[in-house]
Coordinates of C-alpha atoms and ligand atoms in Angstrom, one line a residue:
M1 CA 17.3 -1.7 46.9
K2 CA 15.5 -4.3 48.9
R3 CA 12.3 -2.3 48.6
L4 CA 12.8 -1.9 44.9
L5 CA 13.4 -5.5 44.4
L6 CA 10.2 -6.4 46.4
I7 CA 8.2 -3.8 44.2
S8 CA 9.6 -5.4 41.1
I9 CA 8.8 -8.9 42.2
L10 CA 5.3 -7.9 43.2
F11 CA 4.8 -6.1 39.9
T12 CA 6.0 -9.3 38.0
T13 CA 3.6 -11.6 39.8
L14 CA 0.8 -9.2 39.5
F15 CA 0.9 -8.5 35.8
A16 CA 3.3 -10.8 33.9
A17 CA 2.1 -14.0 32.3
K18 CA 3.9 -17.2 33.3
P19 CA 6.1 -18.1 30.4
V20 CA 5.5 -21.7 29.1
E21 CA 8.3 -23.6 27.4
I22 CA 7.5 -24.6 23.9
G23 CA 8.4 -28.2 23.1
E24 CA 10.8 -29.0 20.2
M25 CA 8.1 -30.3 18.0
F26 CA 6.2 -26.9 18.0
K27 CA 9.0 -24.3 18.2
D28 CA 8.9 -22.8 14.7
S29 CA 6.6 -22.7 11.7
G30 CA 9.0 -25.2 9.9
K31 CA 7.5 -27.9 12.1
C32 CA 4.0 -27.2 10.8
K33 CA 4.9 -27.4 7.0
T34 CA 4.3 -31.1 6.5
C35 CA 0.5 -30.6 7.1
H36 CA 0.0 -26.8 6.9
L37 CA 2.3 -25.7 4.1
P38 CA -0.1 -23.2 2.4
I39 CA -0.7 -21.4 5.7
V40 CA 3.0 -21.3 6.6
K41 CA 3.7 -19.8 3.1
E42 CA 1.1 -17.1 3.6
W43 CA 2.2 -16.2 7.2
E44 CA 5.8 -15.9 6.0
Q45 CA 4.7 -13.0 3.7
S46 CA 3.1 -11.2 6.7
W47 CA 4.6 -8.5 8.8
H48 CA 3.7 -10.7 11.9
A49 CA 6.7 -12.7 10.6
K50 CA 8.9 -9.6 10.6
S51 CA 8.2 -8.5 14.1
H52 CA 11.6 -9.5 15.6
Y53 CA 14.2 -6.9 16.2
N54 CA 16.5 -8.4 13.6
N55 CA 13.8 -8.4 10.9
N56 CA 12.4 -4.9 10.8
E57 CA 14.5 -1.8 10.3
Y58 CA 12.0 0.6 11.7
F59 CA 11.3 -1.4 14.9
R60 CA 15.0 -1.9 15.4
A61 CA 15.8 1.8 15.0
T62 CA 12.9 2.7 17.3
T63 CA 14.1 0.3 20.1
D64 CA 17.7 1.5 19.8
Y65 CA 16.7 5.1 20.0
V66 CA 14.4 4.7 23.0
S67 CA 17.2 3.0 24.8
R68 CA 19.6 5.8 24.0
K69 CA 17.2 8.5 25.0
T70 CA 15.9 6.9 28.2
R71 CA 19.3 5.6 29.2
K72 CA 17.7 2.2 29.8
S73 CA 19.7 -0.9 28.7
L74 CA 18.9 -2.0 25.2
S75 CA 18.1 -5.5 26.5
G76 CA 15.6 -4.0 29.0
V77 CA 13.8 -2.0 26.2
K78 CA 13.8 -5.2 23.9
V79 CA 12.0 -7.1 26.8
E80 CA 9.5 -4.3 27.1
C81 CA 8.6 -4.2 23.4
A82 CA 8.6 -8.0 23.3
T83 CA 5.3 -7.9 25.3
C84 CA 3.5 -7.5 21.9
H85 CA 6.2 -7.9 19.2
N86 CA 7.8 -11.2 20.6
P87 CA 5.4 -12.6 23.2
R88 CA 6.9 -16.1 23.5
I89 CA 10.0 -14.6 25.2
S90 CA 10.8 -16.4 28.4
V91 CA 11.7 -13.3 30.4
T92 CA 8.7 -10.9 30.7
S93 CA 10.0 -8.0 32.6
T94 CA 13.3 -6.6 33.9
G95 CA 14.0 -4.3 36.8
I96 CA 16.6 -2.2 38.4
E97 CA 18.8 -5.2 39.2
H98 CA 19.2 -5.9 35.4
E99 CA 20.0 -2.3 34.8
I100 CA 22.8 -2.5 37.3
I101 CA 24.2 -5.8 36.1
T102 CA 24.2 -4.5 32.6
L103 CA 25.9 -1.3 33.5
M104 CA 28.6 -3.2 35.3
G105 CA 29.1 -5.4 32.2
L106 CA 28.0 -8.6 34.1
N107 CA 25.2 -9.7 31.9
E108 CA 27.1 -12.1 29.7
D109 CA 25.2 -15.1 30.8
S110 CA 22.1 -13.5 32.2
E111 CA 18.7 -15.0 31.8
V112 CA 17.6 -11.9 29.8
K113 CA 20.4 -12.3 27.3
K114 CA 19.6 -15.9 26.8
A115 CA 15.9 -15.1 26.4
L116 CA 16.6 -12.4 23.9
E117 CA 18.9 -14.6 21.9
S118 CA 16.7 -17.7 21.9
D119 CA 15.6 -19.3 18.6
D120 CA 12.2 -19.6 20.2
I121 CA 11.5 -15.9 19.5
S122 CA 13.3 -15.4 16.2
E123 CA 10.1 -15.8 14.1
G124 CA 8.3 -13.0 16.0
I125 CA 4.5 -13.5 16.0
N126 CA 4.4 -16.9 14.8
C127 CA 1.9 -19.9 14.9
V128 CA 2.4 -20.7 18.7
V129 CA 1.6 -17.1 19.6
C130 CA -2.0 -17.0 18.3
H131 CA -2.7 -20.7 18.5
N132 CA -1.4 -21.2 22.0
I133 CA -3.5 -18.5 23.6
G134 CA -5.6 -20.5 26.1
K135 CA -7.2 -17.6 27.8
I136 CA -7.5 -13.8 27.1
H137 CA -8.1 -11.6 30.2
S138 CA -10.3 -8.8 28.7
D139 CA -11.1 -7.9 32.4
K140 CA -7.6 -6.6 33.0
D141 CA -6.8 -3.0 33.0
E142 CA -6.7 -1.6 29.5
T143 CA -3.0 -0.9 29.7
V144 CA -2.2 -4.5 30.2
R145 CA -1.4 -6.0 26.7
G146 CA 0.4 -8.7 24.9
I147 CA 2.0 -11.3 27.0
N148 CA 0.4 -9.9 30.1
R149 CA -3.2 -10.2 28.8
V150 CA -3.0 -13.9 28.0
E151 CA -2.5 -17.3 29.5
W152 CA -0.5 -19.8 27.3
T153 CA -1.9 -23.4 26.6
K154 CA 0.3 -26.4 27.5
S155 CA 3.0 -26.9 24.8
G156 CA 1.4 -28.9 22.0
V157 CA -2.2 -27.7 22.4
M158 CA -3.3 -25.8 19.3
V159 CA -6.4 -23.6 19.8
G160 CA -8.4 -23.1 16.6
P161 CA -11.7 -22.2 15.0
Y162 CA -13.2 -25.8 14.8
D163 CA -14.8 -27.9 17.5
D164 CA -14.4 -31.2 15.6
A165 CA -10.7 -31.1 14.5
R166 CA -8.5 -34.1 15.2
S167 CA -4.7 -34.1 14.6
P168 CA -2.2 -36.9 15.1
Y169 CA 0.6 -34.3 15.7
H170 CA -0.9 -32.1 18.4
R171 CA -3.9 -31.8 20.7
V172 CA -6.6 -29.3 19.6
E173 CA -9.0 -27.1 21.5
H174 CA -11.7 -24.8 20.4
R175 CA -11.9 -21.1 21.5
E176 CA -14.5 -18.5 20.7
Y177 CA -11.8 -15.8 19.8
M178 CA -10.8 -18.1 16.9
D179 CA -14.2 -17.9 15.3
K180 CA -17.1 -15.9 16.8
D181 CA -15.1 -13.1 18.5
P182 CA -11.7 -12.9 16.7
N183 CA -11.3 -9.1 17.3
K184 CA -10.6 -10.1 21.0
L185 CA -7.5 -11.9 19.8
C186 CA -6.3 -8.8 17.7
F187 CA -7.0 -6.5 20.6
V188 CA -4.6 -8.5 22.8
C189 CA -1.8 -6.3 21.0
H190 CA -3.7 -3.9 18.5
A191 CA -4.7 -1.5 21.3
N192 CA -3.4 1.1 23.8
D193 CA 0.1 1.6 22.2
R194 CA 1.8 3.9 24.6
S195 CA 5.0 5.9 25.0
A196 CA 7.7 5.4 27.7
S197 CA 5.8 8.0 29.8
G198 CA 2.4 6.5 29.3
F199 CA 1.2 8.8 26.5
V200 CA -1.2 6.7 24.2
F201 CA -0.4 7.4 20.6
T202 CA -2.7 4.8 19.0
N203 CA -5.6 2.9 20.2
M204 CA -7.3 0.8 17.7
Q205 CA -9.7 -0.7 20.1
D206 CA -11.0 2.7 21.1
E207 CA -11.5 4.1 17.6
Y208 CA -12.9 0.8 16.2
K209 CA -16.6 1.0 15.2
E210 CA -18.5 -2.2 16.3
G211 CA -21.2 -3.8 14.3
G212 CA -19.5 -3.9 10.9
K213 CA -16.9 -6.2 9.6
L214 CA -14.3 -8.0 11.8
C215 CA -10.6 -7.5 11.6
V216 CA -10.1 -10.9 10.0
D217 CA -12.7 -10.1 7.2
C218 CA -10.4 -7.5 5.8
H219 CA -6.9 -8.6 7.1
M220 CA -7.2 -12.4 6.5
G221 CA -9.8 -12.2 3.7
S222 CA -13.4 -13.6 3.7
K223 CA -13.9 -17.3 4.4
K224 CA -13.6 -19.7 1.5
Q225 CA -13.6 -23.4 0.8
G226 CA -10.3 -25.1 1.3
V227 CA -8.4 -27.3 3.7
A228 CA -7.0 -26.5 7.1
A229 CA -4.6 -29.4 6.9
T230 CA -3.3 -31.2 3.9
L231 CA -3.0 -34.5 5.8
R232 CA -5.6 -37.0 4.6
V233 CA -7.7 -37.4 7.6
D234 CA -11.1 -37.6 6.1
N235 CA -11.5 -41.1 4.5
G236 CA -8.3 -40.9 2.6
K237 CA -8.8 -37.2 1.7
A238 CA -7.8 -33.9 3.2
K239 CA -10.9 -32.5 5.1
Q240 CA -12.8 -29.8 3.4
R241 CA -13.2 -26.6 5.5
E242 CA -14.1 -23.0 5.6
I243 CA -10.7 -21.2 5.9
R244 CA -9.1 -17.7 5.6
E245 CA -5.7 -16.4 4.6
H246 CA -2.8 -15.8 6.9
T247 CA -1.2 -13.0 5.0
F248 CA -2.4 -10.3 7.3
F249 CA -1.8 -7.8 4.6
G250 CA -1.9 -4.2 5.8
A251 CA -0.1 -1.0 5.6
H252 CA 3.2 -2.4 4.1
T253 CA 1.3 -3.9 1.1
Q254 CA 0.9 -1.4 -1.7
S255 CA -2.0 -3.2 -3.4
M256 CA -4.0 -3.0 -0.1
W257 CA -4.0 0.7 -0.4
K258 CA -5.8 1.0 -3.7
D259 CA -9.3 2.4 -3.0
A260 CA -8.8 2.1 0.8
L261 CA -10.3 5.7 0.9
S262 CA -12.7 7.3 -1.4
L263 CA -12.3 10.6 -2.9
S264 CA -14.5 13.3 -4.5
L265 CA -14.0 16.8 -5.7
E266 CA -16.1 19.9 -5.8
Q267 CA -15.6 23.5 -7.1
K268 CA -16.7 26.4 -5.0
R269 CA -15.7 29.9 -6.1
D270 CA -11.8 29.8 -6.4
E271 CA -11.4 26.7 -4.4
T272 CA -11.2 23.0 -4.9
I273 CA -13.0 21.2 -2.1
I274 CA -11.6 17.7 -1.5
H275 CA -13.8 15.1 0.3
I276 CA -12.0 12.1 1.7
S277 CA -14.1 9.3 3.2
N278 CA -13.0 6.3 5.2
P279 CA -15.4 3.4 4.9
N280 CA -13.3 1.2 7.3
P281 CA -14.1 0.6 10.9
H282 CA -10.8 2.2 12.2
N283 CA -9.1 5.4 11.6
I284 CA -6.7 5.8 8.5
P285 CA -3.9 6.3 9.1
S286 CA -3.7 4.4 12.3
G287 CA -2.0 1.4 13.7
F288 CA 1.2 3.2 14.5
G289 CA 2.1 6.8 15.1
S290 CA 3.7 9.0 12.3
R291 CA 1.9 7.3 9.5
E292 CA 1.0 9.7 6.7
I293 CA -1.6 10.3 4.0
V294 CA -0.3 12.7 1.3
V295 CA -2.9 14.7 -0.6
E296 CA -1.4 16.1 -3.9
A297 CA -3.3 18.6 -6.0
V298 CA -1.7 19.1 -9.5
F299 CA -3.0 22.2 -11.4
K300 CA -2.8 22.1 -15.2
N301 CA -3.9 23.9 -18.2
S302 CA -4.0 22.3 -21.8
K303 CA -0.3 22.7 -22.1
E304 CA 1.4 22.2 -18.7
V305 CA 1.5 21.8 -15.0
V306 CA 1.1 25.3 -13.4
G307 CA 1.5 24.4 -9.7
T308 CA 1.3 21.6 -7.2
K309 CA -0.1 21.8 -3.7
T310 CA 0.5 19.1 -1.1
I311 CA -1.2 18.6 2.2
S312 CA 0.1 16.0 4.8
L313 CA -2.2 14.2 7.1
T314 CA 0.0 13.0 9.8
T315 CA 0.7 13.4 13.5
Y316 CA 3.9 15.0 15.0
Y317 CA 5.2 14.2 18.5
K318 CA 6.9 16.2 21.3
D319 CA 9.1 15.0 24.1
K320 CA 9.1 16.4 27.7
R321 CA 11.4 19.2 26.6
G322 CA 9.1 20.1 23.7
K323 CA 11.4 18.9 21.1
E324 CA 10.2 16.8 18.0
T325 CA 10.5 13.2 18.8
I326 CA 9.2 9.7 17.9
P327 CA 5.9 8.2 19.1
H328 CA 7.5 6.0 21.7
L329 CA 9.1 9.0 23.6
A330 CA 6.2 11.4 23.2
V331 CA 4.4 13.3 25.9
S332 CA 2.1 15.0 23.5
A333 CA 1.0 15.1 19.9
S334 CA -0.1 17.6 17.2
E335 CA -3.8 17.6 16.2
D336 CA -5.1 14.2 15.0
L337 CA -5.6 14.6 11.3
S338 CA -6.5 11.0 10.5
I339 CA -9.8 10.3 9.0
A340 CA -12.0 8.6 11.6
A341 CA -13.7 5.2 11.2
N342 CA -16.8 5.5 8.8
S343 CA -16.3 9.3 8.5
K344 CA -15.3 12.0 6.2
R345 CA -12.6 14.8 6.2
V346 CA -13.0 17.9 4.0
L347 CA -10.0 19.9 2.9
K348 CA -9.8 23.0 0.7
V349 CA -7.1 24.3 -1.5
L350 CA -7.0 27.6 -3.4
N351 CA -7.0 27.1 -7.2
E352 CA -3.9 28.3 -9.3
K353 CA -4.8 31.3 -11.5
D354 CA -3.6 30.0 -14.9
A355 CA -5.0 26.4 -14.5
D356 CA -8.2 25.1 -16.0
R357 CA -8.2 21.6 -14.3
V358 CA -7.0 19.9 -11.3
E359 CA -6.0 16.3 -10.5
V360 CA -6.0 15.3 -6.8
T361 CA -4.1 12.1 -5.8
L362 CA -4.1 10.4 -2.4
Y363 CA -1.0 8.5 -1.3
Y364 CA 0.0 6.8 1.9
R365 CA 3.5 6.7 3.5
L366 CA 4.5 4.4 6.5
V367 CA 6.7 7.1 8.1
N368 CA 6.6 10.8 7.8
D369 CA 9.7 12.9 7.0
E370 CA 10.3 14.0 10.5
V371 CA 10.5 10.5 12.1
R372 CA 12.4 9.1 9.1
S373 CA 15.1 11.6 9.6
I374 CA 15.3 11.3 13.4
L375 CA 15.8 7.5 13.0
E376 CA 17.8 7.7 9.7
L377 CA 15.7 4.9 8.1
E378 CA 17.1 3.5 4.8
D379 CA 14.7 0.8 3.7
P380 CA 12.8 2.4 0.7
I381 CA 9.5 0.8 1.9
F382 CA 9.3 3.4 4.7
S383 CA 9.5 6.4 2.3
Q384 CA 7.7 5.0 -0.8
R385 CA 4.2 6.3 -1.6
S386 CA 1.4 3.8 -2.0
F387 CA -1.3 4.9 -4.3
I388 CA -4.9 5.2 -2.8
A389 CA -7.1 7.1 -5.2
S390 CA -7.1 9.9 -7.8
K391 CA -9.8 12.3 -9.3
F392 CA -9.9 14.9 -11.9
T393 CA -12.0 17.9 -12.4
F394 CA -12.2 21.1 -14.5
L395 CA -12.1 24.4 -12.6
T396 CA -15.3 26.4 -13.0
N397 CA -13.9 30.0 -13.0
Ligands
LIG1 C1 -2.0 -13.2 14.4 C2 -2.6 -14.4 14.8 C3 -2.3 -15.7 14.0 C4 -1.1 -16.2 13.6 C5 0.3 -15.6 13.8 C6 -1.4 -17.5 13.0 N1 -2.8 -17.7 13.1 FE1 -3.6 -19.4 12.3 N2 -5.4 -18.6 12.6 C7 -5.7 -17.3 13.2 C8 -7.1 -17.0 13.2 C9 -7.8 -15.7 13.8 C10 -7.8 -18.1 12.6 C11 -9.3 -18.3 12.4 C12 -9.6 -17.8 11.0 C13 -11.0 -18.1 10.6 O1 -11.9 -17.3 10.9 O2 -11.2 -19.1 10.1 C14 -6.7 -19.1 12.2 C15 -7.0 -20.3 11.6 C16 -6.0 -21.3 11.5 C17 -6.2 -22.6 11.0 C18 -7.5 -23.2 10.6 C19 -7.8 -23.0 9.2 C20 -8.2 -21.5 8.8 O3 -7.5 -21.0 7.9 O4 -9.1 -21.0 9.4 C21 -5.0 -23.2 11.0 C22 -4.7 -24.7 10.5 C23 -4.0 -22.3 11.4 N3 -4.6 -21.1 11.7 C24 -2.6 -22.5 11.4 C25 -1.7 -21.6 11.6 C26 -0.2 -21.8 11.4 C27 0.4 -23.1 10.9 C28 0.4 -20.7 11.7 C29 1.9 -20.3 11.5 C30 2.4 -20.5 10.2 C31 -0.7 -19.7 12.1 N4 -1.9 -20.3 12.0 C32 -0.5 -18.4 12.5 C33 -4.7 -16.4 13.8 C34 -3.4 -16.7 13.6
LIG2 C1 1.3 -34.4 10.9 C2 0.5 -33.3 10.5 C3 0.4 -32.1 11.3 C4 1.4 -31.2 11.7 C5 2.9 -31.5 11.6 C6 0.7 -30.1 12.3 N1 -0.6 -30.3 12.3 FE1 -2.0 -28.9 12.9 N2 -3.6 -30.0 12.2 C7 -3.4 -31.3 11.7 C8 -4.7 -31.8 11.4 C9 -4.9 -33.2 10.6 C10 -5.5 -30.9 11.8 C11 -7.1 -31.0 11.7 C12 -7.6 -30.5 10.4 C13 -9.1 -30.5 10.2 O1 -9.7 -31.1 11.0 O2 -9.6 -29.9 9.2 C14 -4.9 -29.8 12.3 C15 -5.5 -28.6 12.9 C16 -4.8 -27.5 13.4 C17 -5.3 -26.3 13.8 C18 -6.8 -26.1 14.0 C19 -7.4 -26.6 15.2 C20 -8.9 -26.4 15.5 O3 -9.4 -26.9 16.5 O4 -9.5 -25.6 14.8 C21 -4.3 -25.6 14.2 C22 -4.5 -24.1 14.8 C23 -3.1 -26.2 13.9 N3 -3.4 -27.4 13.4 C24 -1.9 -25.7 14.1 C25 -0.6 -26.3 13.9 C26 0.7 -25.7 14.2 C27 0.9 -24.4 14.7 C28 1.5 -26.7 13.8 C29 3.2 -26.6 13.9 C30 3.7 -26.3 15.2 C31 0.9 -27.9 13.3 N4 -0.5 -27.6 13.5 C32 1.4 -29.1 12.9 C33 -2.2 -31.9 11.3 C34 -0.9 -31.4 11.6
LIG3 C1 0.9 -10.8 19.9 C2 0.5 -9.6 19.4 C3 -0.4 -9.4 18.3 C4 -1.6 -10.1 18.0 C5 -2.3 -11.1 18.8 C6 -2.1 -9.6 16.7 N1 -1.1 -8.7 16.2 FE1 -1.2 -8.0 14.3 N2 0.6 -7.0 14.7 C7 1.3 -7.1 15.8 C8 2.6 -6.4 15.6 C9 3.7 -6.2 16.7 C10 2.7 -5.9 14.3 C11 3.7 -5.1 13.7 C12 4.8 -6.0 13.1 C13 5.9 -5.3 12.3 O1 5.6 -4.3 11.5 O2 7.0 -5.6 12.5 C14 1.3 -6.2 13.7 C15 0.9 -6.0 12.5 C16 -0.3 -6.2 11.9 C17 -0.8 -5.7 10.7 C18 -0.1 -4.7 9.8 C19 0.6 -5.4 8.6 C20 1.2 -4.4 7.7 O3 1.7 -4.9 6.7 O4 1.1 -3.2 7.9 C21 -2.1 -6.1 10.6 C22 -3.0 -5.8 9.4 C23 -2.4 -7.0 11.7 N3 -1.3 -7.0 12.5 C24 -3.6 -7.6 11.9 C25 -3.9 -8.4 13.0 C26 -5.1 -9.2 13.1 C27 -6.3 -9.1 12.1 C28 -5.0 -9.8 14.3 C29 -6.1 -10.6 15.0 C30 -6.5 -11.9 14.2 C31 -3.7 -9.5 14.9 N4 -3.0 -8.7 14.0 C32 -3.3 -10.1 16.1 C33 1.0 -7.7 17.0 C34 -0.1 -8.6 17.1
LIG4 C1 -13.6 -3.0 6.3 C2 -12.2 -3.6 6.3 C3 -11.3 -3.5 7.5 C4 -11.6 -3.9 8.8 C5 -12.8 -4.7 9.3 C6 -10.4 -3.7 9.6 N1 -9.4 -3.2 8.8 FE1 -7.5 -2.6 9.3 N2 -7.3 -1.7 7.4 C7 -8.2 -1.7 6.4 C8 -7.6 -1.0 5.3 C9 -8.4 -0.8 3.9 C10 -6.4 -0.5 5.8 C11 -5.5 0.5 4.9 C12 -4.8 -0.4 3.9 C13 -4.0 -1.4 4.6 O1 -3.2 -1.2 5.4 O2 -4.4 -2.7 4.5 C14 -6.2 -1.0 7.1 C15 -5.1 -0.8 7.8 C16 -4.7 -1.5 9.0 C17 -3.5 -1.4 9.8 C18 -2.3 -0.6 9.3 C19 -2.7 0.9 9.6 C20 -1.5 1.8 9.5 O3 -1.7 2.9 9.0 O4 -0.4 1.4 9.9 C21 -3.6 -2.2 10.8 C22 -2.6 -2.5 11.9 C23 -4.9 -2.8 10.8 N3 -5.6 -2.3 9.7 C24 -5.5 -3.6 11.9 C25 -6.8 -3.9 12.0 C26 -7.4 -4.5 13.1 C27 -6.7 -4.9 14.4 C28 -8.8 -4.6 12.9 C29 -9.9 -4.9 13.8 C30 -10.0 -4.1 15.0 C31 -9.0 -4.0 11.5 N4 -7.8 -3.6 11.0 C32 -10.3 -4.0 10.9 C33 -9.4 -2.4 6.3 C34 -10.0 -3.0 7.5
LIG5 C1 0.6 -3.0 23.3 C2 1.5 -3.8 22.3 C3 2.7 -3.2 21.8 C4 3.9 -2.9 22.6 C5 4.1 -3.0 24.0 C6 4.8 -2.3 21.5 N1 4.3 -2.4 20.3 FE1 5.1 -1.7 18.6 N2 3.4 -2.2 17.6 C7 2.3 -2.9 18.0 C8 1.4 -3.2 17.0 C9 0.0 -3.8 17.2 C10 2.0 -2.6 15.8 C11 1.4 -2.7 14.4 C12 0.7 -1.4 14.0 C13 0.7 -1.2 12.5 O1 1.3 -2.0 11.8 O2 0.3 -0.1 12.1 C14 3.2 -2.2 16.2 C15 4.1 -1.5 15.3 C16 5.3 -0.9 15.6 C17 6.2 -0.2 14.7 C18 5.9 0.0 13.2 C19 6.6 -1.0 12.5 C20 6.5 -0.8 10.9 O3 7.1 -1.7 10.2 O4 5.9 0.0 10.4 C21 7.3 0.2 15.4 C22 8.5 1.0 14.9 C23 7.2 -0.2 16.8 N3 5.9 -0.9 17.0 C24 8.0 -0.1 17.8 C25 7.9 -0.4 19.2 C26 8.9 -0.4 20.1 C27 10.2 0.2 20.0 C28 8.3 -0.9 21.3 C29 8.8 -0.9 22.8 C30 9.5 0.3 23.2 C31 7.0 -1.3 20.9 N4 6.7 -1.1 19.6 C32 6.0 -1.9 21.9 C33 2.1 -3.2 19.4 C34 3.0 -2.9 20.4

């Protein structure tokens, strides 16, 4: 026991970041509204704002399932996931002592319980996550992510993209990962997503093709004229700045999927050849395991639909006993069918005999059937199809 304790203390001091208490004035996005209302409103729509256990059904169901299957306490798993989903948590790791205390039912007023129930983390990835990162340790082992990859600024020091900003409410400091190299900020969490046994199921940093656009160019929109703060600090007027949007629109926003991939069709003998290209610098689907692209080919003649063929581009996961499971408990995965960054995938379907035309449509789904049924997800957002692209062609024979 002593030995284990020692190891867990060592582990904590080696890898875990020191939590920094956030002053009352900066705790939640509500405190920023007086001077940054448009930004707060944009951020509220983002899924960064939904990353807390209480606000995302899929995240909650996965956390519960991991706890059940690994027999680790739910609070212990929550702390683990908080590394990226809730990085302002005040307890950054738990050890065997916590498991024992929880098993004995003695955790009622434990530090862990207080940390998990604190208002400080109820907003998930909020302003004082990204804007209080004082240092990013890109030199650390690539498995060290989220909280453990960063150092927080002192409470009330906002790190931002400008080197000449002044605010009466908080101190400001400039960092290069807010303007020149913002990918570095995104890769604090969007990389090396791994299962309980260390199997990496998504690694956006690995698949990302350098040299093209930055993450913020597409997920915060291009820079435009506007104001960073509505407070009149520039001779009685709000200061004009180049700004971006804080919506971080992504896979949960249907309109983002329109034309995210491009599609072309070709007829060869008795087959329809489907070319799908991905012009984006990371794989699609990506981000999280069990995402799905559905390719639907509807064969028709002038009167009716004569047949429909569906191909699913997704990944299935197996646990250590070879059973179907969710990404977070996987030891292995089926072949990666995603479309790689700046690349193309070619599929073939046999034409239907009585058809003289075919319409092919690409859709995206957040969670494939298998994982949706394992976790019994109910929110329709996880099963709905987002339209990507559609093409039509006559059959040649
Ligand atoms: C996921 C990280 C992240 C979160 C969360 C976040 N920001 Fe930002 N913020 C950025 C990045 C990156 C930039 C730099 C954008 C650019 O290139 O101009 C930025 C820029 C800004 C700027 C400068 C103006 C601009 O748009 O460039 C202000 C002010 C700001 N953020 C305030 C906030 C507030 C207030 C919140 C909470 C409601 C918030 N941010 C949440 C990443 C974040
Ligand atoms: C009383 C008004 C006020 C409040 C409240 C306020 N800010 Fe600011 N903030 C400003 C002003 C003014 C600027 C400078 C704007 C400029 O120079 O264009 C600024 C700039 C910033 C910047 C950009 C800094 C840089 O160097 O690029 C960030 C990030 C930021 N604020 C975050 C926040 C966050 C997060 C909160 C809430 C916890 C907050 N602010 C609350 C007035 C305020
Ligand atoms: C502190 C960790 C962290 C940082 C830093 C971070 N993200 Fe995220 N991001 C997450 C998590 C966790 C989610 C999933 C939230 C959820 O679905 O509940 C997410 C979700 C997203 C999504 C998906 C939204 C959707 O609707 O599907 C996009 C896009 C995104 N982030 C972009 C960015 C960009 C761009 C940056 C860098 C400027 C960034 N993130 C920085 C952790 C982070
Ligand atoms: C050229 C534009 C572009 C760039 C640059 C880009 N993305 Fe994306 N990203 C997309 C598109 C398009 C999608 C699919 C539609 C959607 O989800 O927005 C997407 C999807 C995502 C998703 C959801 C994926 C899924 O299937 O769950 C995440 C998370 C994400 N991007 C994060 C990032 C991060 C982090 C970076 C930087 C390393 C980045 N993106 C760079 C265009 C881009
Ligand atoms: C290394 C950082 C990191 C850790 C640790 C982490 N996640 Fe995530 N997680 C992310 C990022 C980044 C995303 C966003 C990817 C996207 O939107 O496609 C995400 C997305 C998710 C999603 C998809 C949510 C949705 O709405 O589609 C689930 C579910 C999830 N994580 C569960 C967990 C669980 C459970 C744990 C702990 C056992 C955990 N994650 C630990 C980074 C992390």
